[in-house]
Amino acid sequence: MHIDVIVVGAGPTGLLLAAELALAGVAVRVLERNDAPTSLSRALTLHPRSIEVMDLRGIAGRFLARGHTLPGWHFAGLNTRLDFTALDTRHGYTLFLEQARTEELLDARARELGAEIVRGCQVTAVRQEPDGVVVQTARGETLRASYVVGCDGGRGIVRQAAGIPFDGTDETLSGMLGDFAVTDPDAVRAAEARGVLAVPLEGGLTRFVVIDPERMRVPSGLPLTYEEFRQALTNVAGTDFGVAEPRWLSRFGNATRLAGRYRQGRLLVAGDAAHIHFPAAGQGLNTGLQDAMNLGWKLAAQVKGWAPEGLLDSYDAERRPVGAAVTANTEVQTLLMELTLVPQYRRPVMALRGMLDGLLRIGEVNHDLAAAVSAIGIHYGDGFPAGARVPDLPISVAERPEVERLYELLHDGRFLLVHTGKRAGAPGGRNDRMQIVTATTWQPSPDLEEAEALLVRPDGHLAWAGPMEAEQQALLDWTGAA
């Protein structure tokens, strides 16, 4: 079997990427070193843009059915929360969903589309050649693929094989987290007031997250014991909240690194293989999912042979600045939390946090930061509106009377060309690259009101909008065909 793309790592990023490639008809194999999917909760949150990504493919309901929502989220643990309900999205909330469930759903999605997922298969070497990539595994296999994508974490072999630098800062701070089966009845409500994050999980478990000033310099790689965790809770909150029967204990650190580039020839990186940082505001898993959504259709176009020049390189050009922004804001959040634990800085830092709380009560400030953390505000490119995320606008189209909103037209992962009805355009239909529809009714955002046609990318960002005379050139630029 010829393998178009090998994805190394079956975490959320790798699984979504595999699903996107398979949706486009690419032969993809995922190689995962662990024998079985994770059963641990790990990351807990899906932010608004990540839910939109699932909605773009018609599978958001699968995730919503398994989790529960909150109307906003936090930044650096400040008292004033980010208001996701004010964002221009149908999904103005944080979805609490354990990573194990996210991976389960994405694994099922990838398999139903035809992706091959091989577990218990560790990649030991990756070698790039002019016409492909050779991958060797601990099983003694030698595999060949046209491209290899590393979704294998901060110590991943693919980035190292590509010679891509991973510059940044070493760990200076660590925290602790634990999932417990038994707690005091009022623990979740009381924890936040005492400087501890507590989150209810499925199965009656409760997640506690704490940074203990006495232990915040302990390397995150060292084992964490139940007694140490209880002592940390007591040091910070004055109580251990009755925690018992720990199901998972772990440390996490603030090492922050960003790949020097996301592509080197036929080798690419995504997710934690491209960026690592303190888990402030829960952005890591979400950023990885959005990497996968950006890369999938571009890599598929390259494999299929119709990608316009520079399309695959635009993955680095678009996503690396996002990674840089996320690593920067998590470093800011870490500093705001860390310095409150250092006695000589506590007073001025608490004053600074109070000032920032006041700023977040200003609607526009809160909105801008919420848009950044949720990724709703991401815009690719310098021009406007091109590169902007397209909201899930209400729309009716002549070709598909059952459709009520724009995202329903993007489920198949093709480009979407919408004729707005201002002037007659080409007849509706679809091919392997795009779908063409004519809007009979729709409610465009103000910047699109005058457009006679618009071209929406498979990832839900706007490729082009303008007059009918420019349509053919836009199609050539983006899809390589009129």
Tab-separated table of N, CA and C in Angstrom, residues 175-326:
chain	number	residue	atom	x	y	z
A	175	GLY	N	3.746	23.336	38.581
A	175	GLY	CA	2.535	23.193	39.374
A	175	GLY	C	2.156	21.723	39.454
A	176	MET	N	1.044	21.464	40.139
A	176	MET	CA	0.582	20.094	40.323
A	176	MET	C	-0.889	20.001	39.964
A	177	LEU	N	-1.268	18.853	39.449
A	177	LEU	CA	-2.684	18.584	39.236
A	177	LEU	C	-2.977	17.156	39.647
A	178	GLY	N	-4.225	16.956	40.062
A	178	GLY	CA	-4.641	15.623	40.459
A	178	GLY	C	-6.125	15.439	40.260
A	179	ASP	N	-6.522	14.239	39.866
A	179	ASP	CA	-7.933	13.869	39.735
A	179	ASP	C	-8.268	12.918	40.879
A	180	PHE	N	-9.289	13.273	41.656
A	180	PHE	CA	-9.620	12.526	42.865
A	180	PHE	C	-11.066	12.049	42.837
A	181	ALA	N	-11.278	10.850	43.392
A	181	ALA	CA	-12.619	10.266	43.434
A	181	ALA	C	-13.415	10.773	44.627
A	182	VAL	N	-12.725	11.227	45.675
A	182	VAL	CA	-13.395	11.651	46.906
A	182	VAL	C	-12.908	13.039	47.281
A	183	THR	N	-13.849	13.945	47.594
A	183	THR	CA	-13.518	15.284	48.098
A	183	THR	C	-14.613	15.720	49.058
A	184	ASP	N	-14.360	16.811	49.770
A	184	ASP	CA	-15.420	17.408	50.580
A	184	ASP	C	-16.555	17.868	49.674
A	185	PRO	N	-17.808	17.856	50.156
A	185	PRO	CA	-18.948	18.226	49.306
A	185	PRO	C	-18.864	19.628	48.718
A	186	ASP	N	-18.299	20.571	49.469
A	186	ASP	CA	-18.261	21.954	48.984
A	186	ASP	C	-16.901	22.338	48.415
A	187	ALA	N	-16.079	21.351	48.058
A	187	ALA	CA	-14.700	21.627	47.661
A	187	ALA	C	-14.613	22.488	46.417
A	188	VAL	N	-15.413	22.185	45.392
A	188	VAL	CA	-15.319	22.920	44.136
A	188	VAL	C	-15.645	24.391	44.348
A	189	ARG	N	-16.689	24.647	45.139
A	189	ARG	CA	-17.092	26.036	45.373
A	189	ARG	C	-16.062	26.783	46.214
A	190	ALA	N	-15.475	26.100	47.182
A	190	ALA	CA	-14.570	26.765	48.108
A	190	ALA	C	-13.157	26.925	47.568
A	191	ALA	N	-12.751	26.068	46.639
A	191	ALA	CA	-11.346	26.037	46.218
A	191	ALA	C	-10.897	27.329	45.581
A	192	GLU	N	-11.710	27.876	44.668
A	192	GLU	CA	-11.278	29.056	43.918
A	192	GLU	C	-11.007	30.232	44.841
A	193	ALA	N	-11.810	30.395	45.878
A	193	ALA	CA	-11.608	31.500	46.813
A	193	ALA	C	-10.308	31.337	47.594
A	194	ARG	N	-9.751	30.149	47.572
A	194	ARG	CA	-8.540	29.876	48.348
A	194	ARG	C	-7.324	29.655	47.453
A	195	GLY	N	-7.401	30.054	46.188
A	195	GLY	CA	-6.246	29.996	45.317
A	195	GLY	C	-5.981	28.663	44.665
A	196	VAL	N	-7.003	27.803	44.594
A	196	VAL	CA	-6.876	26.485	43.981
A	196	VAL	C	-7.959	26.340	42.930
A	197	LEU	N	-7.605	25.812	41.758
A	197	LEU	CA	-8.599	25.548	40.717
A	197	LEU	C	-9.171	24.155	40.931
A	198	ALA	N	-10.497	24.051	40.948
A	198	ALA	CA	-11.173	22.761	41.088
A	198	ALA	C	-12.244	22.642	40.018
A	199	VAL	N	-12.253	21.522	39.305
A	199	VAL	CA	-13.173	21.322	38.183
A	199	VAL	C	-13.804	19.940	38.288
A	200	PRO	N	-15.142	19.846	38.271
A	200	PRO	CA	-15.781	18.524	38.275
A	200	PRO	C	-15.530	17.804	36.947
A	201	LEU	N	-15.236	16.509	37.032
A	201	LEU	CA	-15.024	15.679	35.859
A	201	LEU	C	-16.108	14.617	35.783
A	202	GLU	N	-16.094	13.855	34.699
A	202	GLU	CA	-17.056	12.780	34.576
A	202	GLU	C	-16.728	11.675	35.572
A	203	GLY	N	-17.717	10.850	35.855
A	203	GLY	CA	-17.514	9.732	36.776
A	203	GLY	C	-17.348	10.145	38.216
A	204	GLY	N	-17.769	11.363	38.568
A	204	GLY	CA	-17.677	11.804	39.950
A	204	GLY	C	-16.307	12.275	40.387
A	205	LEU	N	-15.341	12.344	39.467
A	205	LEU	CA	-14.003	12.812	39.816
A	205	LEU	C	-13.953	14.336	39.892
A	206	THR	N	-12.952	14.843	40.601
A	206	THR	CA	-12.719	16.292	40.675
A	206	THR	C	-11.248	16.559	40.389
A	207	ARG	N	-10.992	17.495	39.484
A	207	ARG	CA	-9.617	17.912	39.162
A	207	ARG	C	-9.238	19.101	40.042
A	208	PHE	N	-8.086	18.993	40.714
A	208	PHE	CA	-7.510	20.105	41.461
A	208	PHE	C	-6.194	20.506	40.807
A	209	VAL	N	-5.972	21.813	40.704
A	209	VAL	CA	-4.723	22.353	40.178
A	209	VAL	C	-4.190	23.361	41.189
A	210	VAL	N	-2.933	23.203	41.572
A	210	VAL	CA	-2.378	24.059	42.612
A	210	VAL	C	-0.911	24.339	42.306
A	211	ILE	N	-0.493	25.568	42.631
A	211	ILE	CA	0.921	25.940	42.592
A	211	ILE	C	1.319	26.296	44.021
A	212	ASP	N	2.173	25.479	44.595
A	212	ASP	CA	2.604	25.639	45.982
A	212	ASP	C	3.931	26.394	45.996
A	213	PRO	N	4.001	27.557	46.663
A	213	PRO	CA	5.259	28.310	46.694
A	213	PRO	C	6.437	27.482	47.207
A	214	GLU	N	6.166	26.521	48.086
A	214	GLU	CA	7.251	25.713	48.630
A	214	GLU	C	7.738	24.655	47.648
A	215	ARG	N	6.954	24.388	46.606
A	215	ARG	CA	7.302	23.309	45.679
A	215	ARG	C	7.336	23.761	44.218
A	216	MET	N	7.234	25.065	44.000
A	216	MET	CA	7.086	25.529	42.622
A	216	MET	C	8.388	25.462	41.820
A	217	ARG	N	9.510	25.155	42.465
A	217	ARG	CA	10.765	24.992	41.736
A	217	ARG	C	11.130	23.511	41.544
A	218	VAL	N	10.269	22.610	41.983
A	218	VAL	CA	10.528	21.177	41.801
A	218	VAL	C	10.376	20.849	40.316
A	219	PRO	N	11.347	20.201	39.687
A	219	PRO	CA	11.236	19.883	38.259
A	219	PRO	C	9.975	19.078	37.950
A	220	SER	N	9.330	19.432	36.867
A	220	SER	CA	8.047	18.798	36.534
A	220	SER	C	8.199	17.325	36.174
A	221	GLY	N	9.414	16.894	35.861
A	221	GLY	CA	9.617	15.497	35.512
A	221	GLY	C	9.663	14.559	36.696
A	222	LEU	N	9.731	15.091	37.919
A	222	LEU	CA	9.805	14.233	39.103
A	222	LEU	C	8.436	13.678	39.470
A	223	PRO	N	8.375	12.463	40.004
A	223	PRO	CA	7.087	11.875	40.385
A	223	PRO	C	6.402	12.706	41.459
A	224	LEU	N	5.091	12.644	41.482
A	224	LEU	CA	4.277	13.365	42.453
A	224	LEU	C	3.505	12.355	43.291
A	225	THR	N	3.573	12.494	44.614
A	225	THR	CA	2.880	11.559	45.497
A	225	THR	C	1.584	12.170	46.034
A	226	TYR	N	0.721	11.298	46.480
A	226	TYR	CA	-0.555	11.719	47.078
A	226	TYR	C	-0.305	12.605	48.295
A	227	GLU	N	0.611	12.205	49.174
A	227	GLU	CA	0.875	12.988	50.376
A	227	GLU	C	1.435	14.359	50.032
A	228	GLU	N	2.293	14.437	49.009
A	228	GLU	CA	2.835	15.736	48.612
A	228	GLU	C	1.732	16.642	48.086
A	229	PHE	N	0.810	16.072	47.334
A	229	PHE	CA	-0.287	16.878	46.806
A	229	PHE	C	-1.170	17.393	47.935
A	230	ARG	N	-1.499	16.530	48.882
A	230	ARG	CA	-2.326	16.954	50.021
A	230	ARG	C	-1.637	18.075	50.794
A	231	GLN	N	-0.336	17.964	50.973
A	231	GLN	CA	0.400	18.998	51.698
A	231	GLN	C	0.394	20.312	50.923
A	232	ALA	N	0.512	20.234	49.612
A	232	ALA	CA	0.478	21.453	48.794
A	232	ALA	C	-0.875	22.148	48.916
A	233	LEU	N	-1.958	21.386	48.864
A	233	LEU	CA	-3.284	21.980	49.039
A	233	LEU	C	-3.384	22.662	50.398
A	234	THR	N	-2.891	22.013	51.425
A	234	THR	CA	-2.962	22.578	52.770
A	234	THR	C	-2.122	23.842	52.881
A	235	ASN	N	-0.945	23.843	52.263
A	235	ASN	CA	-0.099	25.029	52.304
A	235	ASN	C	-0.763	26.231	51.656
A	236	VAL	N	-1.435	26.010	50.534
A	236	VAL	CA	-2.021	27.109	49.765
A	236	VAL	C	-3.398	27.504	50.290
A	237	ALA	N	-4.233	26.505	50.598
A	237	ALA	CA	-5.642	26.773	50.912
A	237	ALA	C	-5.992	26.595	52.380
A	238	GLY	N	-5.078	26.026	53.163
A	238	GLY	CA	-5.375	25.780	54.562
A	238	GLY	C	-6.165	24.512	54.797
A	239	THR	N	-6.438	23.745	53.753
A	239	THR	CA	-7.184	22.489	53.834
A	239	THR	C	-6.810	21.618	52.646
A	240	ASP	N	-6.986	20.316	52.803
A	240	ASP	CA	-6.757	19.435	51.659
A	240	ASP	C	-8.050	19.070	50.948
A	241	PHE	N	-9.152	19.724	51.335
A	241	PHE	CA	-10.462	19.540	50.705
A	241	PHE	C	-10.941	18.082	50.742
A	242	GLY	N	-10.374	17.304	51.654
A	242	GLY	CA	-10.827	15.927	51.789
A	242	GLY	C	-10.484	15.031	50.621
A	243	VAL	N	-9.449	15.372	49.861
A	243	VAL	CA	-9.142	14.585	48.672
A	243	VAL	C	-8.691	13.181	49.061
A	244	ALA	N	-9.145	12.203	48.290
A	244	ALA	CA	-8.775	10.809	48.516
A	244	ALA	C	-8.981	10.039	47.222
A	245	GLU	N	-8.398	8.863	47.168
A	245	GLU	CA	-8.472	7.990	46.000
A	245	GLU	C	-8.018	8.704	44.721
A	246	PRO	N	-6.757	9.119	44.686
A	246	PRO	CA	-6.260	9.794	43.473
A	246	PRO	C	-6.242	8.847	42.283
A	247	ARG	N	-6.760	9.313	41.155
A	247	ARG	CA	-6.769	8.530	39.921
A	247	ARG	C	-5.634	8.942	38.979
A	248	TRP	N	-5.181	10.181	39.134
A	248	TRP	CA	-4.067	10.649	38.308
A	248	TRP	C	-3.410	11.821	39.008
A	249	LEU	N	-2.076	11.791	39.107
A	249	LEU	CA	-1.300	12.876	39.679
A	249	LEU	C	-0.195	13.243	38.700
A	250	SER	N	0.047	14.534	38.543
A	250	SER	CA	1.069	14.951	37.587
A	250	SER	C	1.558	16.351	37.930
A	251	ARG	N	2.783	16.620	37.522
A	251	ARG	CA	3.308	17.985	37.572
A	251	ARG	C	3.300	18.558	36.157
A	252	PHE	N	3.303	19.874	36.067
A	252	PHE	CA	3.418	20.538	34.776
A	252	PHE	C	4.305	21.762	34.945
A	253	GLY	N	5.061	22.083	33.900
A	253	GLY	CA	6.013	23.177	33.995
A	253	GLY	C	5.775	24.256	32.959
A	254	ASN	N	6.589	25.301	33.034
A	254	ASN	CA	6.405	26.459	32.155
A	254	ASN	C	7.477	26.575	31.085
A	255	ALA	N	8.174	25.497	30.765
A	255	ALA	CA	9.090	25.555	29.622
A	255	ALA	C	8.310	26.000	28.390
A	256	THR	N	8.860	26.927	27.656
A	256	THR	CA	8.157	27.521	26.519
A	256	THR	C	9.065	27.507	25.297
A	257	ARG	N	8.604	26.851	24.231
A	257	ARG	CA	9.428	26.750	23.021
A	257	ARG	C	8.531	26.799	21.789
A	258	LEU	N	9.098	27.330	20.705
A	258	LEU	CA	8.386	27.451	19.438
A	258	LEU	C	9.304	26.972	18.317
A	259	ALA	N	8.786	26.108	17.465
A	259	ALA	CA	9.572	25.619	16.337
A	259	ALA	C	9.994	26.777	15.440
A	260	GLY	N	11.242	26.735	14.979
A	260	GLY	CA	11.753	27.802	14.119
A	260	GLY	C	11.033	27.870	12.791
A	261	ARG	N	10.458	26.790	12.358
A	261	ARG	CA	9.607	26.739	11.170
A	261	ARG	C	8.743	25.490	11.296
A	262	TYR	N	7.617	25.486	10.640
A	262	TYR	CA	6.678	24.376	10.746
A	262	TYR	C	6.820	23.383	9.578
A	263	ARG	N	7.659	23.729	8.603
A	263	ARG	CA	7.877	22.824	7.484
A	263	ARG	C	9.336	22.845	7.080
A	264	GLN	N	9.885	21.666	6.842
A	264	GLN	CA	11.205	21.531	6.253
A	264	GLN	C	11.089	20.480	5.159
A	265	GLY	N	10.891	20.939	3.937
A	265	GLY	CA	10.728	20.003	2.830
A	265	GLY	C	9.473	19.156	2.974
A	266	ARG	N	9.668	17.852	3.085
A	266	ARG	CA	8.548	16.919	3.198
A	266	ARG	C	8.199	16.571	4.643
A	267	LEU	N	8.838	17.240	5.587
A	267	LEU	CA	8.563	17.034	7.002
A	267	LEU	C	7.884	18.269	7.577
A	268	LEU	N	6.810	18.034	8.342
A	268	LEU	CA	6.073	19.140	8.953
A	268	LEU	C	5.797	18.807	10.413
A	269	VAL	N	5.503	19.836	11.199
A	269	VAL	CA	5.183	19.639	12.612
A	269	VAL	C	3.906	20.393	12.955
A	270	ALA	N	3.200	19.882	13.957
A	270	ALA	CA	1.951	20.504	14.401
A	270	ALA	C	1.734	20.180	15.871
A	271	GLY	N	0.885	20.960	16.520
A	271	GLY	CA	0.584	20.723	17.926
A	271	GLY	C	1.797	20.926	18.807
A	272	ASP	N	1.929	20.082	19.842
A	272	ASP	CA	3.032	20.243	20.788
A	272	ASP	C	4.392	20.024	20.145
A	273	ALA	N	4.454	19.389	19.004
A	273	ALA	CA	5.727	19.264	18.296
A	273	ALA	C	6.176	20.605	17.743
A	274	ALA	N	5.249	21.556	17.653
A	274	ALA	CA	5.565	22.883	17.122
A	274	ALA	C	5.609	23.954	18.198
A	275	HIS	N	4.947	23.718	19.325
A	275	HIS	CA	4.894	24.741	20.378
A	275	HIS	C	4.556	24.092	21.709
A	276	ILE	N	5.324	24.417	22.738
A	276	ILE	CA	5.004	23.991	24.099
A	276	ILE	C	5.005	25.216	24.994
A	277	HIS	N	4.206	25.163	26.070
A	277	HIS	CA	4.080	26.312	26.957
A	277	HIS	C	3.324	25.900	28.208
A	278	PHE	N	3.301	26.764	29.190
A	278	PHE	CA	2.508	26.555	30.400
A	278	PHE	C	1.038	26.434	30.001
A	279	PRO	N	0.275	25.534	30.638
A	279	PRO	CA	-1.114	25.319	30.203
A	279	PRO	C	-2.072	26.412	30.665
A	280	ALA	N	-1.644	27.656	30.589
A	280	ALA	CA	-2.475	28.777	31.019
A	280	ALA	C	-3.632	28.987	30.053
A	281	ALA	N	-4.840	29.081	30.595
A	281	ALA	CA	-6.074	29.293	29.821
A	281	ALA	C	-6.391	28.135	28.877
A	282	GLY	N	-5.723	26.999	29.041
A	282	GLY	CA	-6.076	25.795	28.294
A	282	GLY	C	-5.968	25.922	26.790
A	283	GLN	N	-4.910	26.576	26.289
A	283	GLN	CA	-4.827	26.861	24.860
A	283	GLN	C	-4.059	25.821	24.042
A	284	GLY	N	-3.300	24.938	24.698
A	284	GLY	CA	-2.410	24.046	23.963
A	284	GLY	C	-3.120	23.088	23.038
A	285	LEU	N	-4.038	22.286	23.579
A	285	LEU	CA	-4.772	21.325	22.754
A	285	LEU	C	-5.545	22.038	21.653
A	286	ASN	N	-6.152	23.162	21.983
A	286	ASN	CA	-6.940	23.908	21.000
A	286	ASN	C	-6.079	24.429	19.859
A	287	THR	N	-4.905	24.939	20.192
A	287	THR	CA	-4.003	25.438	19.146
A	287	THR	C	-3.584	24.304	18.221
A	288	GLY	N	-3.344	23.130	18.781
A	288	GLY	CA	-2.987	21.976	17.964
A	288	GLY	C	-4.095	21.559	17.016
A	289	LEU	N	-5.331	21.555	17.497
A	289	LEU	CA	-6.460	21.214	16.624
A	289	LEU	C	-6.558	22.193	15.456
A	290	GLN	N	-6.320	23.447	15.746
A	290	GLN	CA	-6.425	24.452	14.689
A	290	GLN	C	-5.239	24.385	13.731
A	291	ASP	N	-4.068	23.955	14.227
A	291	ASP	CA	-2.958	23.647	13.318
A	291	ASP	C	-3.402	22.585	12.310
A	292	ALA	N	-4.003	21.523	12.832
A	292	ALA	CA	-4.419	20.404	11.983
A	292	ALA	C	-5.438	20.842	10.943
A	293	MET	N	-6.368	21.695	11.337
A	293	MET	CA	-7.403	22.153	10.406
A	293	MET	C	-6.795	23.002	9.296
A	294	ASN	N	-5.810	23.811	9.638
A	294	ASN	CA	-5.142	24.648	8.644
A	294	ASN	C	-4.309	23.815	7.690
A	295	LEU	N	-3.634	22.807	8.212
A	295	LEU	CA	-2.704	22.020	7.408
A	295	LEU	C	-3.394	20.971	6.544
A	296	GLY	N	-4.458	20.367	7.036
A	296	GLY	CA	-5.035	19.205	6.368
A	296	GLY	C	-5.357	19.415	4.902
A	297	TRP	N	-6.125	20.445	4.587
A	297	TRP	CA	-6.552	20.647	3.201
A	297	TRP	C	-5.392	21.087	2.310
A	298	LYS	N	-4.438	21.798	2.885
A	298	LYS	CA	-3.286	22.243	2.096
A	298	LYS	C	-2.384	21.065	1.727
A	299	LEU	N	-2.130	20.199	2.707
A	299	LEU	CA	-1.303	19.033	2.436
A	299	LEU	C	-2.010	18.081	1.476
A	300	ALA	N	-3.329	17.957	1.615
A	300	ALA	CA	-4.088	17.122	0.686
A	300	ALA	C	-3.974	17.654	-0.737
A	301	ALA	N	-4.076	18.964	-0.902
A	301	ALA	CA	-3.948	19.564	-2.232
A	301	ALA	C	-2.565	19.301	-2.813
A	302	GLN	N	-1.535	19.350	-1.961
A	302	GLN	CA	-0.170	19.087	-2.419
A	302	GLN	C	-0.031	17.631	-2.864
A	303	VAL	N	-0.561	16.724	-2.075
A	303	VAL	CA	-0.474	15.300	-2.409
A	303	VAL	C	-1.233	15.002	-3.694
A	304	LYS	N	-2.397	15.638	-3.847
A	304	LYS	CA	-3.230	15.389	-5.022
A	304	LYS	C	-2.681	16.061	-6.280
A	305	GLY	N	-1.723	16.962	-6.112
A	305	GLY	CA	-1.067	17.555	-7.266
A	305	GLY	C	-1.682	18.817	-7.810
A	306	TRP	N	-2.641	19.410	-7.090
A	306	TRP	CA	-3.261	20.618	-7.624
A	306	TRP	C	-2.997	21.867	-6.776
A	307	ALA	N	-2.175	21.750	-5.756
A	307	ALA	CA	-1.925	22.907	-4.893
A	307	ALA	C	-1.229	24.021	-5.654
A	308	PRO	N	-1.755	25.227	-5.630
A	308	PRO	CA	-1.042	26.355	-6.237
A	308	PRO	C	0.304	26.564	-5.549
A	309	GLU	N	1.230	27.182	-6.241
A	309	GLU	CA	2.561	27.421	-5.698
A	309	GLU	C	2.473	28.204	-4.389
A	310	GLY	N	3.161	27.710	-3.397
A	310	GLY	CA	3.218	28.404	-2.113
A	310	GLY	C	2.122	28.027	-1.142
A	311	LEU	N	1.137	27.221	-1.571
A	311	LEU	CA	0.021	26.912	-0.669
A	311	LEU	C	0.505	26.166	0.573
A	312	LEU	N	1.316	25.133	0.401
A	312	LEU	CA	1.752	24.368	1.560
A	312	LEU	C	2.651	25.205	2.467
A	313	ASP	N	3.443	26.080	1.882
A	313	ASP	CA	4.280	26.957	2.706
A	313	ASP	C	3.442	27.931	3.540
A	314	SER	N	2.211	28.193	3.100
A	314	SER	CA	1.368	29.122	3.852
A	314	SER	C	0.962	28.546	5.208
A	315	TYR	N	1.105	27.228	5.383
A	315	TYR	CA	0.849	26.647	6.709
A	315	TYR	C	1.769	27.277	7.746
A	316	ASP	N	3.052	27.328	7.462
A	316	ASP	CA	3.998	27.971	8.373
A	316	ASP	C	3.703	29.467	8.496
A	317	ALA	N	3.452	30.108	7.366
A	317	ALA	CA	3.230	31.558	7.371
A	317	ALA	C	2.003	31.945	8.192
A	318	GLU	N	0.986	31.088	8.218
A	318	GLU	CA	-0.242	31.413	8.936
A	318	GLU	C	-0.240	30.912	10.375
A	319	ARG	N	0.272	29.713	10.604
A	319	ARG	CA	0.131	29.125	11.927
A	319	ARG	C	1.286	29.453	12.879
A	320	ARG	N	2.487	29.685	12.353
A	320	ARG	CA	3.571	29.973	13.280
A	320	ARG	C	3.344	31.286	14.040
A	321	PRO	N	2.836	32.356	13.411
A	321	PRO	CA	2.521	33.549	14.201
A	321	PRO	C	1.483	33.289	15.286
A	322	VAL	N	0.546	32.384	15.025
A	322	VAL	CA	-0.430	32.025	16.057
A	322	VAL	C	0.284	31.335	17.217
A	323	GLY	N	1.183	30.395	16.902
A	323	GLY	CA	1.955	29.744	17.951
A	323	GLY	C	2.769	30.737	18.757
A	324	ALA	N	3.347	31.729	18.074
A	324	ALA	CA	4.132	32.750	18.770
A	324	ALA	C	3.248	33.570	19.704
A	325	ALA	N	2.031	33.891	19.266
A	325	ALA	CA	1.118	34.668	20.102
A	325	ALA	C	0.679	33.879	21.327
A	326	VAL	N	0.433	32.591	21.142
A	326	VAL	CA	0.006	31.755	22.269
A	326	VAL	C	1.139	31.590	23.277
